[in-house]
C-alpha cells in the first residue's frame, strides 16, 4: 500500500519512524455530469480570474483571502517551517481507556507502518504496551495543512490511528430529542430486551452494500440495452399510531421464525396483531374535513363484535317466531271453542222445539 505521509511517533524519548497508510477505501460509484440533450461530458475547468487561462494542477498553490479580498500566498515550505512539534511527528500525549472516546469524534482511519529495520523494535514495544494496558493512546499530528487529534490502538499486529474531531467540533444535540414527555412501561422494555436478544449478533464481514450492487446491475443492464424500469413500492409515511406492545411482540416472533426457533412470546395479547390507528384530522383542515376518519380496530375485536351482533339477531328472530306461534295457537283454540259453543246452542234449540207438543185446530 502506498504511504501518504512519512514521520515518526514520539513516545516519550522514544522516536519510531513510521509511514502513514490509508486503512479504508471507498467503493461508492461515482457519476460524471453530462449534457442531457446530447450526452456530452460537462467538465469543471480551473481558470485564472486575471488572465482567463486554464491553470494546470502543478501551477496551483494555496492562498489565504483576507477581509478586503486580497490574497496572501502560502507555500508548503512556509507550513513546513512552522515551529510546530507535530509538523512531522505523531506526538503521544496520554493513554486512556477506549470507552472514554466518544464515537462521534471518530474520523478517518490509518495504519502506521514501521519505516525501516531500526523502527521494528520500538514499534513492537509500543504495540505490546498498548495490548497489555488495554488502553488507547491520544496523540496530536499535522496532516494536509492542519493539526489534528488522533487515537492509536492495536489491530491484529498493526498499530492503527483514528483521526479524531476536536471536542469543540462536536455539536450539542439541542432540539433533537422528542419534545413531549413519554413514559415507557417495564413490559415494553422487557419486550425490547427480548427482541435484542433474539436478533443477537451479526458477522460484520457478512454485511455488504446492496445499493451499490443494484447500481452496478443497473449500469450493466443499461449498457446492454436490456433495462426495463420498474416502480418500487412506496410505503405511506406518517399519519399512523402503532400499538407498540403488539409491534414488539410481532417483531420478536418474526425474529425467532427467521432463525428457525420454535415458540412464541407469552403474556397477554401475545397472539394479537399490531394495530394501526389513523390520526384524526382536525375539523376544517384538509380535504373531507367534515367527516372524521373511523378508528380501525384489530381483526379479533371486529370478529367478536360481529359474532355478538349475529347471536343477538338470531335470538330476536327466534323469540319473534315463538311468540307468533303462541299467538296463532291461542287464536285457533279460541275459534274452535266459539264454534263448539255455537253448535251446542243450535242443537239444544232443535231438541227443545221437537219436545214441545203441537196444538190441534177445532173444526
GROMACS .gro file of N, CA and C in nm, residues 51-128:
model
  234
   51UNK      N    1  -0.619   3.633  -1.603
   51UNK     CA    2  -0.591   3.620  -1.747
   51UNK      C    3  -0.690   3.532  -1.821
   52UNK      N    4  -0.783   3.465  -1.749
   52UNK     CA    5  -0.883   3.382  -1.814
   52UNK      C    6  -0.829   3.252  -1.870
   53UNK      N    7  -0.706   3.218  -1.836
   53UNK     CA    8  -0.644   3.096  -1.887
   53UNK      C    9  -0.667   2.979  -1.790
   54UNK      N   10  -0.680   2.858  -1.849
   54UNK     CA   11  -0.693   2.739  -1.765
   54UNK      C   12  -0.557   2.708  -1.701
   55UNK      N   13  -0.558   2.673  -1.571
   55UNK     CA   14  -0.435   2.652  -1.496
   55UNK      C   15  -0.417   2.504  -1.466
   56UNK      N   16  -0.300   2.443  -1.501
   56UNK     CA   17  -0.275   2.302  -1.467
   56UNK      C   18  -0.253   2.285  -1.317
   57UNK      N   19  -0.274   2.163  -1.269
   57UNK     CA   20  -0.265   2.135  -1.125
   57UNK      C   21  -0.127   2.169  -1.068
   58UNK      N   22  -0.021   2.151  -1.149
   58UNK     CA   23   0.115   2.177  -1.099
   58UNK      C   24   0.137   2.324  -1.067
   59UNK      N   25   0.056   2.412  -1.124
   59UNK     CA   26   0.074   2.555  -1.102
   59UNK      C   27  -0.026   2.613  -1.001
   60UNK      N   28  -0.100   2.527  -0.935
   60UNK     CA   29  -0.200   2.573  -0.839
   60UNK      C   30  -0.143   2.561  -0.698
   61UNK      N   31  -0.145   2.669  -0.623
   61UNK     CA   32  -0.096   2.669  -0.486
   61UNK      C   33  -0.203   2.713  -0.389
   62UNK      N   34  -0.161   2.747  -0.264
   62UNK     CA   35  -0.254   2.788  -0.159
   62UNK      C   36  -0.246   2.938  -0.138
   63UNK      N   37  -0.356   2.994  -0.089
   63UNK     CA   38  -0.358   3.136  -0.055
   63UNK      C   39  -0.470   3.162   0.044
   64UNK      N   40  -0.447   3.260   0.132
   64UNK     CA   41  -0.548   3.296   0.232
   64UNK      C   42  -0.611   3.429   0.191
   65UNK      N   43  -0.746   3.430   0.184
   65UNK     CA   44  -0.816   3.552   0.144
   65UNK      C   45  -0.849   3.634   0.268
   66UNK      N   46  -0.803   3.759   0.268
   66UNK     CA   47  -0.830   3.849   0.379
   66UNK      C   48  -0.965   3.917   0.362
   67UNK      N   49  -1.002   3.995   0.462
   67UNK     CA   50  -1.135   4.058   0.462
   67UNK      C   51  -1.155   4.151   0.344
   68UNK      N   52  -1.048   4.218   0.300
   68UNK     CA   53  -1.062   4.312   0.187
   68UNK      C   54  -1.055   4.244   0.052
   69UNK      N   55  -1.044   4.110   0.049
   69UNK     CA   56  -1.039   4.037  -0.077
   69UNK      C   57  -0.902   4.009  -0.129
   70UNK      N   58  -0.799   4.064  -0.068
   70UNK     CA   59  -0.662   4.039  -0.114
   70UNK      C   60  -0.618   3.899  -0.072
   71UNK      N   61  -0.530   3.839  -0.151
   71UNK     CA   62  -0.485   3.701  -0.128
   71UNK      C   63  -0.341   3.702  -0.077
   72UNK      N   64  -0.317   3.627   0.032
   72UNK     CA   65  -0.183   3.610   0.086
   72UNK      C   66  -0.135   3.470   0.048
   73UNK      N   67  -0.033   3.458  -0.041
   73UNK     CA   68   0.016   3.325  -0.082
   73UNK      C   69   0.080   3.250   0.035
   74UNK      N   70   0.048   3.121   0.047
   74UNK     CA   71   0.106   3.034   0.149
   74UNK      C   72   0.162   2.911   0.078
   75UNK      N   73   0.290   2.884   0.095
   75UNK     CA   74   0.354   2.770   0.030
   75UNK      C   75   0.370   2.654   0.128
   76UNK      N   76   0.400   2.536   0.072
   76UNK     CA   77   0.425   2.419   0.157
   76UNK      C   78   0.550   2.441   0.242
   77UNK      N   79   0.649   2.514   0.188
   77UNK     CA   80   0.770   2.544   0.265
   77UNK      C   81   0.738   2.631   0.385
   78UNK      N   82   0.646   2.726   0.367
   78UNK     CA   83   0.605   2.810   0.479
   78UNK      C   84   0.546   2.726   0.591
   79UNK      N   85   0.461   2.632   0.555
   79UNK     CA   86   0.397   2.547   0.656
   79UNK      C   87   0.497   2.453   0.721
   80UNK      N   88   0.593   2.404   0.643
   80UNK     CA   89   0.693   2.312   0.698
   80UNK      C   90   0.784   2.379   0.798
   81UNK      N   91   0.804   2.512   0.786
   81UNK     CA   92   0.894   2.585   0.875
   81UNK      C   93   0.825   2.636   1.002
   82UNK      N   94   0.695   2.604   1.017
   82UNK     CA   95   0.626   2.647   1.138
   82UNK      C   96   0.689   2.580   1.261
   83UNK      N   97   0.701   2.656   1.372
   83UNK     CA   98   0.758   2.596   1.496
   83UNK      C   99   0.655   2.507   1.566
   84UNK      N  100   0.619   2.397   1.496
   84UNK     CA  101   0.514   2.308   1.547
   84UNK      C  102   0.573   2.169   1.566
   85UNK      N  103   0.562   2.117   1.688
   85UNK     CA  104   0.623   1.987   1.717
   85UNK      C  105   0.559   1.874   1.637
   86UNK      N  106   0.432   1.892   1.596
   86UNK     CA  107   0.361   1.784   1.528
   86UNK      C  108   0.371   1.795   1.376
   87UNK      N  109   0.458   1.883   1.325
   87UNK     CA  110   0.468   1.901   1.180
   87UNK      C  111   0.503   1.769   1.111
   88UNK      N  112   0.594   1.693   1.165
   88UNK     CA  113   0.631   1.562   1.108
   88UNK      C  114   0.632   1.454   1.216
   89UNK      N  115   0.557   1.479   1.323
   89UNK     CA  116   0.560   1.385   1.435
   89UNK      C  117   0.420   1.359   1.489
   90UNK      N  118   0.390   1.233   1.517
   90UNK     CA  119   0.269   1.197   1.589
   90UNK      C  120   0.307   1.194   1.737
   91UNK      N  121   0.270   1.297   1.809
   91UNK     CA  122   0.313   1.314   1.948
   91UNK      C  123   0.209   1.257   2.044
   92UNK      N  124   0.245   1.147   2.110
   92UNK     CA  125   0.154   1.084   2.206
   92UNK      C  126   0.149   1.169   2.332
   93UNK      N  127   0.027   1.202   2.374
   93UNK     CA  128   0.007   1.289   2.489
   93UNK      C  129  -0.035   1.212   2.614
   94UNK      N  130  -0.117   1.109   2.598
   94UNK     CA  131  -0.165   1.034   2.714
   94UNK      C  132  -0.221   0.900   2.670
   95UNK      N  133  -0.252   0.815   2.768
   95UNK     CA  134  -0.316   0.685   2.744
   95UNK      C  135  -0.444   0.679   2.826
   96UNK      N  136  -0.555   0.644   2.761
   96UNK     CA  137  -0.685   0.642   2.828
   96UNK      C  138  -0.759   0.514   2.790
   97UNK      N  139  -0.858   0.471   2.870
   97UNK     CA  140  -0.944   0.358   2.831
   97UNK      C  141  -1.021   0.392   2.703
   98UNK      N  142  -1.038   0.293   2.618
   98UNK     CA  143  -1.103   0.315   2.488
   98UNK      C  144  -1.246   0.366   2.503
   99UNK      N  145  -1.315   0.324   2.612
   99UNK     CA  146  -1.455   0.366   2.628
   99UNK      C  147  -1.469   0.515   2.659
  100UNK      N  148  -1.360   0.583   2.690
  100UNK     CA  149  -1.368   0.727   2.716
  100UNK      C  150  -1.374   0.809   2.586
  101UNK      N  151  -1.349   0.746   2.472
  101UNK     CA  152  -1.353   0.816   2.344
  101UNK      C  153  -1.496   0.810   2.289
  102UNK      N  154  -1.552   0.926   2.266
  102UNK     CA  155  -1.687   0.934   2.210
  102UNK      C  156  -1.682   0.894   2.062
  103UNK      N  157  -1.762   0.794   2.020
  103UNK     CA  158  -1.762   0.754   1.878
  103UNK      C  159  -1.794   0.869   1.783
  104UNK      N  160  -1.862   0.974   1.832
  104UNK     CA  161  -1.890   1.089   1.746
  104UNK      C  162  -1.762   1.157   1.699
  105UNK      N  163  -1.652   1.139   1.773
  105UNK     CA  164  -1.527   1.204   1.737
  105UNK      C  165  -1.450   1.128   1.629
  106UNK      N  166  -1.489   1.004   1.601
  106UNK     CA  167  -1.414   0.922   1.506
  106UNK      C  168  -1.417   0.981   1.367
  107UNK      N  169  -1.300   0.981   1.303
  107UNK     CA  170  -1.289   1.035   1.167
  107UNK      C  171  -1.218   0.929   1.081
  108UNK      N  172  -1.129   0.971   0.993
  108UNK     CA  173  -1.060   0.878   0.904
  108UNK      C  174  -0.968   0.785   0.982
  109UNK      N  175  -0.941   0.668   0.924
  109UNK     CA  176  -0.855   0.567   0.988
  109UNK      C  177  -0.732   0.541   0.903
  110UNK      N  178  -0.620   0.516   0.970
  110UNK     CA  179  -0.493   0.492   0.903
  110UNK      C  180  -0.421   0.376   0.971
  111UNK      N  181  -0.332   0.309   0.894
  111UNK     CA  182  -0.238   0.213   0.951
  111UNK      C  183  -0.103   0.282   0.963
  112UNK      N  184  -0.033   0.254   1.073
  112UNK     CA  185   0.101   0.307   1.093
  112UNK      C  186   0.199   0.193   1.070
  113UNK      N  187   0.279   0.207   0.966
  113UNK     CA  188   0.375   0.103   0.930
  113UNK      C  189   0.515   0.145   0.975
  114UNK      N  190   0.589   0.050   1.030
  114UNK     CA  191   0.727   0.077   1.071
  114UNK      C  192   0.810   0.111   0.948
  115UNK      N  193   0.884   0.221   0.953
  115UNK     CA  194   0.960   0.268   0.838
  115UNK      C  195   1.108   0.232   0.856
  116UNK      N  196   1.142   0.113   0.811
  116UNK     CA  197   1.281   0.069   0.818
  116UNK      C  198   1.303  -0.033   0.929
  117UNK      N  199   1.418  -0.100   0.922
  117UNK     CA  200   1.450  -0.206   1.017
  117UNK      C  201   1.471  -0.152   1.158
  118UNK      N  202   1.525  -0.030   1.168
  118UNK     CA  203   1.551   0.026   1.301
  118UNK      C  204   1.424   0.059   1.376
  119UNK      N  205   1.312   0.072   1.303
  119UNK     CA  206   1.185   0.107   1.366
  119UNK      C  207   1.111  -0.015   1.420
  120UNK      N  208   1.154  -0.136   1.384
  120UNK     CA  209   1.080  -0.256   1.423
  120UNK      C  210   1.075  -0.276   1.573
  121UNK      N  211   1.188  -0.256   1.644
  121UNK     CA  212   1.192  -0.280   1.788
  121UNK      C  213   1.103  -0.180   1.865
  122UNK      N  214   1.120  -0.047   1.849
  122UNK     CA  215   1.032   0.044   1.924
  122UNK      C  216   0.886   0.033   1.882
  123UNK      N  217   0.861   0.002   1.755
  123UNK     CA  218   0.724  -0.017   1.706
  123UNK      C  219   0.658  -0.133   1.781
  124UNK      N  220   0.731  -0.246   1.790
  124UNK     CA  221   0.677  -0.363   1.860
  124UNK      C  222   0.658  -0.334   2.009
  125UNK      N  223   0.749  -0.258   2.068
  125UNK     CA  224   0.737  -0.222   2.209
  125UNK      C  225   0.608  -0.144   2.235
  126UNK      N  226   0.581  -0.043   2.153
  126UNK     CA  227   0.459   0.037   2.170
  126UNK      C  228   0.335  -0.049   2.147
  127UNK      N  229   0.339  -0.134   2.048
  127UNK     CA  230   0.224  -0.220   2.018
  127UNK      C  231   0.192  -0.312   2.136
  128UNK      N  232   0.294  -0.376   2.192
  128UNK     CA  233   0.272  -0.468   2.303
  128UNK      C  234   0.231  -0.394   2.430
   0.00000   0.00000   0.00000
